[in-house]
Coordinates of C-alpha atoms and ligand atoms in Angstrom, one line a residue:
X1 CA 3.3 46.5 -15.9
X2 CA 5.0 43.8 -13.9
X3 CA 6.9 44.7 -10.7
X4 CA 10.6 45.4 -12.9
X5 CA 9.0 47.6 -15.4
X6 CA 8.0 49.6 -12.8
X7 CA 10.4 49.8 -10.4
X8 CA 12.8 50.9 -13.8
X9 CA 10.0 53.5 -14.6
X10 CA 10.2 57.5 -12.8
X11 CA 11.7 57.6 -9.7
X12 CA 11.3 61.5 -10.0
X13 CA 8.6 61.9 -8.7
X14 CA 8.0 65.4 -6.1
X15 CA 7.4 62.9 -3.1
X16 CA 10.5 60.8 -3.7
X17 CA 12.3 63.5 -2.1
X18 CA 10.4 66.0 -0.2
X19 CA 10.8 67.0 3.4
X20 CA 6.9 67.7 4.1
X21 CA 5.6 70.1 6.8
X22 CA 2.9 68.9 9.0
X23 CA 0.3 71.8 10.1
X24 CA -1.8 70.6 12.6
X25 CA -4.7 73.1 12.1
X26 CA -6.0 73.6 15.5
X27 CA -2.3 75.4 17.0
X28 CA -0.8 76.8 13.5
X29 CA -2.5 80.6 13.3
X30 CA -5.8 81.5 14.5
X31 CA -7.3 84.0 11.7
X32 CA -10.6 85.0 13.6
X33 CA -9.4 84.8 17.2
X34 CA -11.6 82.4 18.7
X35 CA -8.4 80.3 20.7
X36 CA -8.4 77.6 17.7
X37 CA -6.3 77.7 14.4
X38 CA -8.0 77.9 11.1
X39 CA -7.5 78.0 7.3
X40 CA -7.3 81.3 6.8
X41 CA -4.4 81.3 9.9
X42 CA -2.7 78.5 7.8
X43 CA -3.2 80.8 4.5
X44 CA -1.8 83.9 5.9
X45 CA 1.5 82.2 7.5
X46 CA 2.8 80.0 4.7
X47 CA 5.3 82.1 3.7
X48 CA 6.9 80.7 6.8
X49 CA 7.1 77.3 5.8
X50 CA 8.0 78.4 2.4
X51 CA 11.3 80.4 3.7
X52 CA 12.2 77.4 6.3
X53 CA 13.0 75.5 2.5
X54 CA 10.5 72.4 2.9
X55 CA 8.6 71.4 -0.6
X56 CA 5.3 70.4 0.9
X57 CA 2.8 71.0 3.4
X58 CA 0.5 68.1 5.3
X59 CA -2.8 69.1 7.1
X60 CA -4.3 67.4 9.5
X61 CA -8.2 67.1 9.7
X62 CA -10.0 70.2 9.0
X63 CA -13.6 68.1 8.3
X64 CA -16.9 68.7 10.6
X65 CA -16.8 66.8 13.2
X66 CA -17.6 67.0 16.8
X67 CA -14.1 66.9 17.8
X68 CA -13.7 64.6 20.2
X69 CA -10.5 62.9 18.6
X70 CA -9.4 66.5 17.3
X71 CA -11.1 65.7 13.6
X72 CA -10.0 61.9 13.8
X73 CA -13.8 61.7 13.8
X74 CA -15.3 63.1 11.2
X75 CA -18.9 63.8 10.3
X76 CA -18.6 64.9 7.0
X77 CA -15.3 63.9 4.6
X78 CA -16.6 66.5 2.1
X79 CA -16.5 69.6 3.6
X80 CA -14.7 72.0 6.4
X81 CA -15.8 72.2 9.9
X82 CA -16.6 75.9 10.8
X83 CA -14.0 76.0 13.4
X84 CA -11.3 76.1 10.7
X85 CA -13.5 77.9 8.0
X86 CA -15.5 76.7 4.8
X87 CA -14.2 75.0 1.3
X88 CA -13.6 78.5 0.1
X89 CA -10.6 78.9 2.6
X90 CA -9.8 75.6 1.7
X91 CA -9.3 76.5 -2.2
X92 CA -7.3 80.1 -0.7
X93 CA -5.0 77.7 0.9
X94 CA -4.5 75.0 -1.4
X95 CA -4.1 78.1 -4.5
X96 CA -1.3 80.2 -2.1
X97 CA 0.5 77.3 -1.3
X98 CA 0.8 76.1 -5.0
X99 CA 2.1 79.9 -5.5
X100 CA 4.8 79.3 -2.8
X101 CA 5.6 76.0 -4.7
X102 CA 4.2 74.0 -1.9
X103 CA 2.4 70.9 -2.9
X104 CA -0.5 70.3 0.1
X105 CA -1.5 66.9 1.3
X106 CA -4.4 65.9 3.4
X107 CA -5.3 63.5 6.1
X108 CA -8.0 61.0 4.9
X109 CA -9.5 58.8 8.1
X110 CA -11.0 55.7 6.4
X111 CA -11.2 53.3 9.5
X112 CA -13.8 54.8 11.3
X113 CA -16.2 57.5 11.0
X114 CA -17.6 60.3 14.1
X115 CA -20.8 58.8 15.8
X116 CA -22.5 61.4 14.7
X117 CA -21.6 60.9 11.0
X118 CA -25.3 60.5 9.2
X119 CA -23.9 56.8 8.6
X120 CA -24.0 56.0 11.7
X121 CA -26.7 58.3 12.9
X122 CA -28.8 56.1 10.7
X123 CA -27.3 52.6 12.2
X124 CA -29.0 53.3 15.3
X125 CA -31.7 54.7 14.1
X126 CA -32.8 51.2 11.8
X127 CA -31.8 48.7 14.1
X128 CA -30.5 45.4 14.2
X129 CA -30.1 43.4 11.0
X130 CA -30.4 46.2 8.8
X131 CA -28.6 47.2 5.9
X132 CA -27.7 50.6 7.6
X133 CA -26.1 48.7 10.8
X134 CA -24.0 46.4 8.4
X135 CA -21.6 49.8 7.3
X136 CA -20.0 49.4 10.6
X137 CA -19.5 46.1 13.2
X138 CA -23.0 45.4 15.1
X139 CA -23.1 42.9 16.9
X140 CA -25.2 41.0 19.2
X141 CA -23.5 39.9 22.3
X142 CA -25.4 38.9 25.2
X143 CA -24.0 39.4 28.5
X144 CA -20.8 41.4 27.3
X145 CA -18.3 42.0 24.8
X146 CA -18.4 40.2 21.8
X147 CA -14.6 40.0 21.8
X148 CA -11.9 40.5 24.2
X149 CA -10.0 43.8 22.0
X150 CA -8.7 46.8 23.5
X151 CA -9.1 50.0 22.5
X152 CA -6.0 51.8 21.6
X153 CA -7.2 55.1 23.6
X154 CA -8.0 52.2 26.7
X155 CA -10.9 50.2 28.1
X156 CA -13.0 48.0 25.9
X157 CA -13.0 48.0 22.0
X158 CA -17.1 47.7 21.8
X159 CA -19.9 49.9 23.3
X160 CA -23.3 48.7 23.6
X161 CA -26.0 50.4 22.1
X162 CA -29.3 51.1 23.6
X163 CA -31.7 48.4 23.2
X164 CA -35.2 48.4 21.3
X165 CA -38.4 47.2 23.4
X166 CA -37.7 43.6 24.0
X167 CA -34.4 43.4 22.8
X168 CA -30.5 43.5 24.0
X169 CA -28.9 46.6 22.5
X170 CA -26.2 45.6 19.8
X171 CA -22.7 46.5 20.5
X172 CA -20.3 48.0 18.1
X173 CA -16.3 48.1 17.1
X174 CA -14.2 51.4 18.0
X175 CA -10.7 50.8 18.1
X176 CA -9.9 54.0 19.4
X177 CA -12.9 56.0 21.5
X178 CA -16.3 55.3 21.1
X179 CA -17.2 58.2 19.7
X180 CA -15.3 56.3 16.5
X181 CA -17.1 53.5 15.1
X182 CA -15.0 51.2 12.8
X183 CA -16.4 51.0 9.6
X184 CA -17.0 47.4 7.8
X185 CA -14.8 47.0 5.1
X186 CA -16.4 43.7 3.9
X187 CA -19.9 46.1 3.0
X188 CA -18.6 47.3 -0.8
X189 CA -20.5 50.5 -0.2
X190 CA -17.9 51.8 2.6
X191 CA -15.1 51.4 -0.5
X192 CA -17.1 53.1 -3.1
X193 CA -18.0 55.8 -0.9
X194 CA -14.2 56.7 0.1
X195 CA -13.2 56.7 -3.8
X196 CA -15.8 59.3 -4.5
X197 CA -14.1 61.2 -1.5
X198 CA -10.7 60.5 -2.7
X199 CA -11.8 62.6 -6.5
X200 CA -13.7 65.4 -4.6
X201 CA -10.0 66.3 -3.0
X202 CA -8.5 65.2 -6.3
X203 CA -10.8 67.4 -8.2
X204 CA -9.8 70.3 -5.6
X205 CA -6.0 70.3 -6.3
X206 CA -4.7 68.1 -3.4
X207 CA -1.5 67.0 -4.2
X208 CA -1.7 64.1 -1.6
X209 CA -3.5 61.6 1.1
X210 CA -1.9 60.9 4.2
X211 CA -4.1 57.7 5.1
X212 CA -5.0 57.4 8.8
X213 CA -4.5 53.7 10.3
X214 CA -3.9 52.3 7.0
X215 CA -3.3 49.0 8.7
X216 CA -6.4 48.9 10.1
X217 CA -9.9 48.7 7.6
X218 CA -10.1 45.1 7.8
X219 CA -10.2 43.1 10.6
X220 CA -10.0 38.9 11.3
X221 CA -13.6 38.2 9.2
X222 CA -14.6 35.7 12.7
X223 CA -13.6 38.8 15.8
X224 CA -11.8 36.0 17.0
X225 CA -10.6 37.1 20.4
X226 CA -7.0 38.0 20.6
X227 CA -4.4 35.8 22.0
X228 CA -2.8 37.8 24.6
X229 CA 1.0 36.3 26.4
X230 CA 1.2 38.4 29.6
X231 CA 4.6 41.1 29.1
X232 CA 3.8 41.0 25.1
X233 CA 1.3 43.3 24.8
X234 CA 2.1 46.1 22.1
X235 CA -0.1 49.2 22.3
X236 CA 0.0 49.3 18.2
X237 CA -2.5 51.1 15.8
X238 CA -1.6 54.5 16.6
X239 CA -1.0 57.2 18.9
X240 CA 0.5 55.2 21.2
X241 CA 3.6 57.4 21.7
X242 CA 6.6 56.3 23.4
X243 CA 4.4 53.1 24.9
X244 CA 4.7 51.4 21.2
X245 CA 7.4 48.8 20.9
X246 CA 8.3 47.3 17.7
X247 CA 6.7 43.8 18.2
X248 CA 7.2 40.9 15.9
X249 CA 5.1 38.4 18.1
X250 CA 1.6 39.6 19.0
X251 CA -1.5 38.3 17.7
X252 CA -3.3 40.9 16.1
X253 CA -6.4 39.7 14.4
X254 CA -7.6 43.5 14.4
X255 CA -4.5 44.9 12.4
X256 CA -2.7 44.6 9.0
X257 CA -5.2 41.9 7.7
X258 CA -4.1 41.0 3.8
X259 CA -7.4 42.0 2.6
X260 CA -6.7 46.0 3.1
X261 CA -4.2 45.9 0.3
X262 CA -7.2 45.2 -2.3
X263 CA -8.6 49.0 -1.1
X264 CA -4.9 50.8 -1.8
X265 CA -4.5 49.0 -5.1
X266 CA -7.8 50.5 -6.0
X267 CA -6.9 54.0 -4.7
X268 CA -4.0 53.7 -6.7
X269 CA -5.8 53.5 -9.6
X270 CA -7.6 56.5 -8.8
X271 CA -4.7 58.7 -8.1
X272 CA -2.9 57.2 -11.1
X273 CA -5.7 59.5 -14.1
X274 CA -5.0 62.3 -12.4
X275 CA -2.1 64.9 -13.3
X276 CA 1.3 65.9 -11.1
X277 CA 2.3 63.0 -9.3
X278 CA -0.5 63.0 -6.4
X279 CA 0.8 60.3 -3.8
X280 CA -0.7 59.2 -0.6
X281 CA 1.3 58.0 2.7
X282 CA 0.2 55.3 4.6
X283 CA 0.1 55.7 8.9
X284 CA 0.4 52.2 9.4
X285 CA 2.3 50.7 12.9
X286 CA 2.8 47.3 11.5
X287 CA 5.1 44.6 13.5
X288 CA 7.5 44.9 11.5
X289 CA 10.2 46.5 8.5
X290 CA 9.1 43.9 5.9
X291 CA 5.1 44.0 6.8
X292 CA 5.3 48.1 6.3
X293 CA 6.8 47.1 2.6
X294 CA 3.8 45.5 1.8
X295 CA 2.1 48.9 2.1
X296 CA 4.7 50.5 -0.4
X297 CA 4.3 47.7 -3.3
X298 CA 4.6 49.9 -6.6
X299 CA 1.1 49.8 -7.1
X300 CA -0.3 50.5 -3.5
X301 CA 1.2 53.5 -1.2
X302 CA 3.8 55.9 -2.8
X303 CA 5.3 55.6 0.7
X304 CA 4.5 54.9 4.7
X305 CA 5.8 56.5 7.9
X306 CA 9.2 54.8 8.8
X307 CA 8.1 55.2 12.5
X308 CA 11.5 53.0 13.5
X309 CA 13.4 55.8 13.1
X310 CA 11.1 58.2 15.4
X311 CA 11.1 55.2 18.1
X312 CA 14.7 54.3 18.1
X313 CA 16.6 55.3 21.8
X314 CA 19.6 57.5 21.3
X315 CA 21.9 54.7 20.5
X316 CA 24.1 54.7 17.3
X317 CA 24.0 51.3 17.5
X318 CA 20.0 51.1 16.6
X319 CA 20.1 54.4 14.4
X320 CA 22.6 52.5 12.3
X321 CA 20.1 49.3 12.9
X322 CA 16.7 51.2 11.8
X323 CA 18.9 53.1 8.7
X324 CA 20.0 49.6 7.7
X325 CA 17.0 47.8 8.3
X326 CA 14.7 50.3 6.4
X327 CA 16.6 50.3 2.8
X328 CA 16.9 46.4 3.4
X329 CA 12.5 47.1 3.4
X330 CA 12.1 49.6 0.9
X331 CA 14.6 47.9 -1.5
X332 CA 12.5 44.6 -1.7
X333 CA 9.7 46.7 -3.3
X334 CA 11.5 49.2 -5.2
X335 CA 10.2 52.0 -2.7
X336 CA 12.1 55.1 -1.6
X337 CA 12.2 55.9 2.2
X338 CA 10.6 58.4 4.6
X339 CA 12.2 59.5 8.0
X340 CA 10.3 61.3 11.0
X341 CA 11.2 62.5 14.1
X342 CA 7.9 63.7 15.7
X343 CA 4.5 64.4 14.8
X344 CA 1.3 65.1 16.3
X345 CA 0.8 61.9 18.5
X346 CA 4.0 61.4 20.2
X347 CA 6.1 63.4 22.4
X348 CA 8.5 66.2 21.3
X349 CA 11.7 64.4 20.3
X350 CA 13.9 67.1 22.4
X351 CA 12.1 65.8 25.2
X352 CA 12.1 62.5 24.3
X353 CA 15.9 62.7 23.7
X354 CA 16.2 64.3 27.6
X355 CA 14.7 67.5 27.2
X356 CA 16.8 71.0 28.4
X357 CA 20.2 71.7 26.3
X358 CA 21.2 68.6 25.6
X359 CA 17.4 67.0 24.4
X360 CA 17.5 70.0 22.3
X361 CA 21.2 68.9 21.2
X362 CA 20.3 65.7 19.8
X363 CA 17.0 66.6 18.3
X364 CA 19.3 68.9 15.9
X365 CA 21.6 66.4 15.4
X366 CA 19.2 63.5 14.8
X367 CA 17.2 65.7 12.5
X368 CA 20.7 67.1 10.7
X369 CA 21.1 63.1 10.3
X370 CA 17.7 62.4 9.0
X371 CA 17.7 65.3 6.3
X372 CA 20.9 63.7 4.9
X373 CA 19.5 60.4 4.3
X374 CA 18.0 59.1 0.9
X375 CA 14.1 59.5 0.5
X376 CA 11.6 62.2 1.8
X377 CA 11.4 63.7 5.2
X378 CA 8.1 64.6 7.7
X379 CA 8.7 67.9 9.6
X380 CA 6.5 68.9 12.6
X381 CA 5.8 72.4 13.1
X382 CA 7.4 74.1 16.1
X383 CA 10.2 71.0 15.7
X384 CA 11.9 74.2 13.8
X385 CA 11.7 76.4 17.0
X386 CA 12.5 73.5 19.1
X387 CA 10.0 73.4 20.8
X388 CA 9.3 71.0 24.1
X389 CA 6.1 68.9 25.1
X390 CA 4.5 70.9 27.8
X391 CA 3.0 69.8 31.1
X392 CA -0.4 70.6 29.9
X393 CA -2.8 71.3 33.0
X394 CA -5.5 68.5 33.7
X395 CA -8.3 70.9 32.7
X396 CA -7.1 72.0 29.4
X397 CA -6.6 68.3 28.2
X398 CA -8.8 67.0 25.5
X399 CA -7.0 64.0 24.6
X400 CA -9.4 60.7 24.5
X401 CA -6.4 59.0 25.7
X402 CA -6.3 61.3 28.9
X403 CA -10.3 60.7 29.2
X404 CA -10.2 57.0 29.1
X405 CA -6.7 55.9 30.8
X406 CA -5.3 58.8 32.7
X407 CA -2.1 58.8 30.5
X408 CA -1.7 62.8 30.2
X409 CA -1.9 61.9 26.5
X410 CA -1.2 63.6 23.4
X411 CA -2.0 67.1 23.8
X412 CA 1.8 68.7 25.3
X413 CA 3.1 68.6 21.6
X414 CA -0.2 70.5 20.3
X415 CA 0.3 73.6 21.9
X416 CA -0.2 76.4 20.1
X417 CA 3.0 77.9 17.7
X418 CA 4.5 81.2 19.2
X419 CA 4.8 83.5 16.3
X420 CA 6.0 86.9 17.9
X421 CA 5.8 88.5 20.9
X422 CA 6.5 89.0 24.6
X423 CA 3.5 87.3 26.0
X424 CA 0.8 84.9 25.1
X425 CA -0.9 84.3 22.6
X426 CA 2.6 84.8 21.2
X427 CA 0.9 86.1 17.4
X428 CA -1.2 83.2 17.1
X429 CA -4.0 85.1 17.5
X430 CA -5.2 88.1 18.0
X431 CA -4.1 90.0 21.1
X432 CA -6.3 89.3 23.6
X433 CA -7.7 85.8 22.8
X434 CA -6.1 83.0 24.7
X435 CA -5.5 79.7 22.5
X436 CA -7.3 76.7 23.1
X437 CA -4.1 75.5 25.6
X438 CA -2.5 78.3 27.0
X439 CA 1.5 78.6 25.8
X440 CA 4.6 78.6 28.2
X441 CA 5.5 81.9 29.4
X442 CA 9.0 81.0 28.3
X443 CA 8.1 80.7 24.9
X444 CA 9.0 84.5 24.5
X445 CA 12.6 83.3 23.5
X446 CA 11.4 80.7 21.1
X447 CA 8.8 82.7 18.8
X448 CA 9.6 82.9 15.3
X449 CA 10.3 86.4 14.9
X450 CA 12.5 85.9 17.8
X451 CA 14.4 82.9 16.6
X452 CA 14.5 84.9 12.9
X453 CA 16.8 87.5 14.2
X454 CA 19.1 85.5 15.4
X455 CA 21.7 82.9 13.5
X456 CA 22.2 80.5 16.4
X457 CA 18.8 79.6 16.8
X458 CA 17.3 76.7 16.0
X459 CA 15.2 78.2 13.3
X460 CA 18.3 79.4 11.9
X461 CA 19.7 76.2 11.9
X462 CA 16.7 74.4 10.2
X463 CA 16.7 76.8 7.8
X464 CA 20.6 76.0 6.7
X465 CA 20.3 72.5 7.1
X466 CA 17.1 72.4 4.4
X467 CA 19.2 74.6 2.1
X468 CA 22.3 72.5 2.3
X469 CA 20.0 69.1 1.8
X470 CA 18.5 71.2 -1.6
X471 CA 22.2 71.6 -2.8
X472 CA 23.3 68.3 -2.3
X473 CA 20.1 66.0 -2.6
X474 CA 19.5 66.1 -6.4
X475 CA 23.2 64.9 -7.0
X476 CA 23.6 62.7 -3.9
X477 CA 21.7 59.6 -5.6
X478 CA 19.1 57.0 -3.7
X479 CA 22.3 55.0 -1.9
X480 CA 24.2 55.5 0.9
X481 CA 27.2 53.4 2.1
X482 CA 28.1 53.0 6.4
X483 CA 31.1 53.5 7.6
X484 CA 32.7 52.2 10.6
X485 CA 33.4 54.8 13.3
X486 CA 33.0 53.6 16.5
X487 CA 30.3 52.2 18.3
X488 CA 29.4 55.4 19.8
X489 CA 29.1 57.1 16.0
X490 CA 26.5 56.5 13.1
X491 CA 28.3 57.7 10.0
X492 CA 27.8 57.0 6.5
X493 CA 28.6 58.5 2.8
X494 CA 26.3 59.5 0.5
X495 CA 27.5 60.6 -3.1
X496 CA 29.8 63.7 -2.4
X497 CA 29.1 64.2 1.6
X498 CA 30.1 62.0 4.8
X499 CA 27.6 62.2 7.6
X500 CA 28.7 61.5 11.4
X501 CA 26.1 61.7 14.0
X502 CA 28.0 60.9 17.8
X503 CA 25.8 59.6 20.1
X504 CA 28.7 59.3 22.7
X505 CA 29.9 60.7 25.7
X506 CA 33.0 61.6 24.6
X507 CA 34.4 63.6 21.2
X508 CA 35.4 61.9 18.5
X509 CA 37.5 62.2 15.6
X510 CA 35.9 64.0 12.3
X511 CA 35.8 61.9 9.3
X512 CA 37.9 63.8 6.5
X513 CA 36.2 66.9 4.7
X514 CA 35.4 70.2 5.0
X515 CA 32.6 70.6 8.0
X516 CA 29.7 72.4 5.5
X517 CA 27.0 72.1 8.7
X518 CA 26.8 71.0 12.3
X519 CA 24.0 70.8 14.4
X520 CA 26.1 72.4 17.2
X521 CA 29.5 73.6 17.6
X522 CA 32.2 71.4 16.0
X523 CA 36.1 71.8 16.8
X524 CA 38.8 69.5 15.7
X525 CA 37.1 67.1 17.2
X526 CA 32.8 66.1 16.8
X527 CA 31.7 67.0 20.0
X528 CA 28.3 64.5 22.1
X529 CA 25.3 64.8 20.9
X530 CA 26.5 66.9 18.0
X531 CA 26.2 65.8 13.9
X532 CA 28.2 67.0 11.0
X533 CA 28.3 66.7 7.2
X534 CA 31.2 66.6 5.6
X535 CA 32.0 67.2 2.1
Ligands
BGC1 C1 -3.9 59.7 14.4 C2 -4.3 60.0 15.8 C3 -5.7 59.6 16.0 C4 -6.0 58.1 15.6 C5 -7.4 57.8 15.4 C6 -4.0 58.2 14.4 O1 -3.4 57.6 13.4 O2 -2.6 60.1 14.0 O3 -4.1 61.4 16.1 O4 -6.1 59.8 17.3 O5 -5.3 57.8 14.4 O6 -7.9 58.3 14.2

């Protein structure tokens, strides 16, 4: 099929559309009370995300691993670490979220493996030069570093290993901690060994891979060094939170090389024989809108994190930017868009927006404008409780970023989820066991029982805005068209509804229509801060 045929061919498919649920397994629901979520938690909760309206769920690593990137470095890519349970609890869940009509995706982490995968285990163990060594990025480097790249987490990219009688130990690749060997993607073993993980998962009833650093796999065949111009650095590959920059200018000889497309058209392939539409999402901080559409070509991703959107300041001038700028990507290709707010490596985006009322304010109203736009949308769990990043205490961080920079890191938006209740563990567990960081005591207020009983929450509001994207989103069709309101307003039409997001200081008139949901309270006038749809 050449690129027309299929660009004309379904553009029905599930993912096309979906507003996906991320679970991120450790904070979700601990089932046997040892602090830490699990799959049976996840199992015995999903009628939550079924009733907040979303179509799908994605999980982040549940593998065995040692945990010392949260199950970003995993030991074993078939199986399920005894933390969160065994493959049985994995079939549960994947079985009663298919009954609730909820397709399941699941992270795959194909950069890098744990240190203490047997791969790996068996690099050190058969020295340089050896077949065993040549999975991942050995080199010999007297004197230092064979290169001058950074690791994303901070500090050096390469750790030297220790050396055999008479020799210099080798050093090897981690972009992100050391306890996360890059794997070489040149050694055709490393590819054939991630399709046969790819059909276990397929052969278990996942519906869908979201692909950790998809950008990454390959890197410049020569290590060159990087060229770095002092005040252009960009903190890219991941997890960089609010310190990534969309960058068009930076050498990057360890990211987006064109050789990592060959690997997606393959997994394409493999996806492609199987039943129901299974997709897979690419994670990939690229430079730029048009090098992220090279990710989504029809036969590569079904679709990549449109992670403008989550970086853009509150500004209508570059919402209306990023909204233009991504269909002007995704149109080139014949791809549909995705829109997210937050997820588990960046801060809250009430916080990010200013935190207290008004943060919380213009996450609604953000979000109210994201689930109006074409495409499929990602949804972090406790963004429906609207939840903040917490101050998490120094000795309950476990963030590699914390360990090797100081940065406070990631680990204020993975707190666990307040279910019910007056006190900690809020229902996440059982009474008694504390969760691996401990909640706010405020959180009383926000648990979902709490929020449930009441229609001006924030869970209420999710909750109206998913049902009124159902009505509207299968008639709305895949276009929207802007309209001018102001600088201060973002505000388009799409099929029967108008959409007006103010971003102002001061109200501002309503575009004609019916008001059939706000994020906030709307008068004759669209108040700051506050979104509507119009119809
Ligand atoms: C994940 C991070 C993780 C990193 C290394 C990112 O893409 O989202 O949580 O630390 O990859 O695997």
């Amino acid at each position: 099929m050449d690129l027309n045929d299929q660009m004309q061919g379904s553009r029905r498919e599930w993912w096309r559309h979906a507003v996906t649920y991320q679970i991120y397994v450790r904070s979700f629901a601990d089932a046997d009370g040892d602090g830490i979520g699990d799959l049976p938690g996840i199992t015995a909760r999903l009628e939550h995300v079924r009733d907040l309206g979303v179509d799908a769920i994605w999980l982040n690593p549940f593998y065995p691993s040692p945990q010392h990137d949260h199950g970003y470095d995993v030991a074993d890519y078939c199986d399920i670490d005894p933390l969160f349970g065994t493959l049985a609890d994995a079939d549960a869940m994947v079985e009663r979220a298919h009954e609730l009509g909820l397709k399941v995706i699941i992270d795959l982490v194909p950069n890098h493996t744990s240190n203490e995968h047997p791969w790996f285990q068996a690099a050190l163990a058969a020295g340089p030069g050896s077949p065993e060594r040549d999975r991942y990025l050995f080199r010999d480097s007297p004197g230092g570093p064979p290169n001058n790249w950074k690791s994303v987490f901070g500090g050096p990219a390469w750790t030297q290993v220790e050396a055999g009688p008479g020799e210099e130990g080798q050093w090897y690749l981690h972009l992100f901690d050391s306890t996360q060997p890059d794997l070489n993607w040149r050694n055709p073993e490393v590819g054939d060994m991630f399709v046969d993980v790819l059909r276990f998962w397929l052969d278990r009833g996942v519906d869908g891979f979201r692909v950790d650093v998809a950008h990454g796999l390959f890197k410049a065949e020569d290590l060159r060094d990087q060229i770095v111009v002092p005040g252009h650095e960009r903190m890219s590959g991941a997890s960089a939170g609010e310190s990534m920059v969309e960058r068009t200018d930076v050498d990057e000889p360890m990211w987006d090389q064109p050789e990592v497309h060959e690997v997606y058209r393959r997994w394409h392939e493999v996806l492609a024989k199987y039943d129901g539409d299974r997709m897979m999402v690419a994670e990939a901080w690229t430079q730029s809108p048009e090098s992220m559409a090279r990710y989504i070509r029809p036969d590569e991703f079904s679709q990549a994190f449109n992670f403008a959107w989550l970086l853009a300041p509150w500004s209508a001038e570059d919402f209306t930017r990023v909204i233009t700028g991504t269909f002007e990507a995704v149109d080139q290709v014949g791809a549909t868009p995705t829109w997210v707010l937050s997820n588990h490596d960046v801060d809250r985006h009430p916080s990010r927006y200013g935190g207290g009322a008004r943060g919380l304010a213009r996450a609604r109203a953000a979000t109210l404008t994201m689930l109006a736009l074409p495409g499929s949308a990602y949804l972090y769990q406790g963004e429906e409780l609207g939840l903040e990043q917490v101050e998490v205490e120094p000795e309950f961080r476990s963030d590699p970023l914390w360990f090797r920079t100081g940065n406070p890191g990631r680990d204020g938006c993975r707190v666990p989820m307040p279910w019910s209740g007056s006190a900690p563990p809020f229902g996440f567990g059982p009474t008694g066991g504390q969760p691996w960081i401990p909640q706010p005591a405020e959180w009383s207020e926000l648990t979902v029982a709490a929020q449930a009983a009441d229609p001006a929450s924030t869970l209420a509001f999710y909750r109206a805005a998913l049902a009124a994207r159902r009505t509207f989103s299968e008639t709305a069709g895949e276009g929207i068209e802007l309209v001018e309101a102001g600088t201060d307003v973002v505000c388009f039409r799409r099929g029967p509804i108008t959409v007006a997001l103010n971003c102002g200081t001061e109200p501002v008139a309503l575009p004609p229509g019916e008001v059939l949901i706000a994020s906030g309270p709307v008068g004759e006038k669209l108040p700051p801060d506050t979104a509507a749809w119009l119809g």
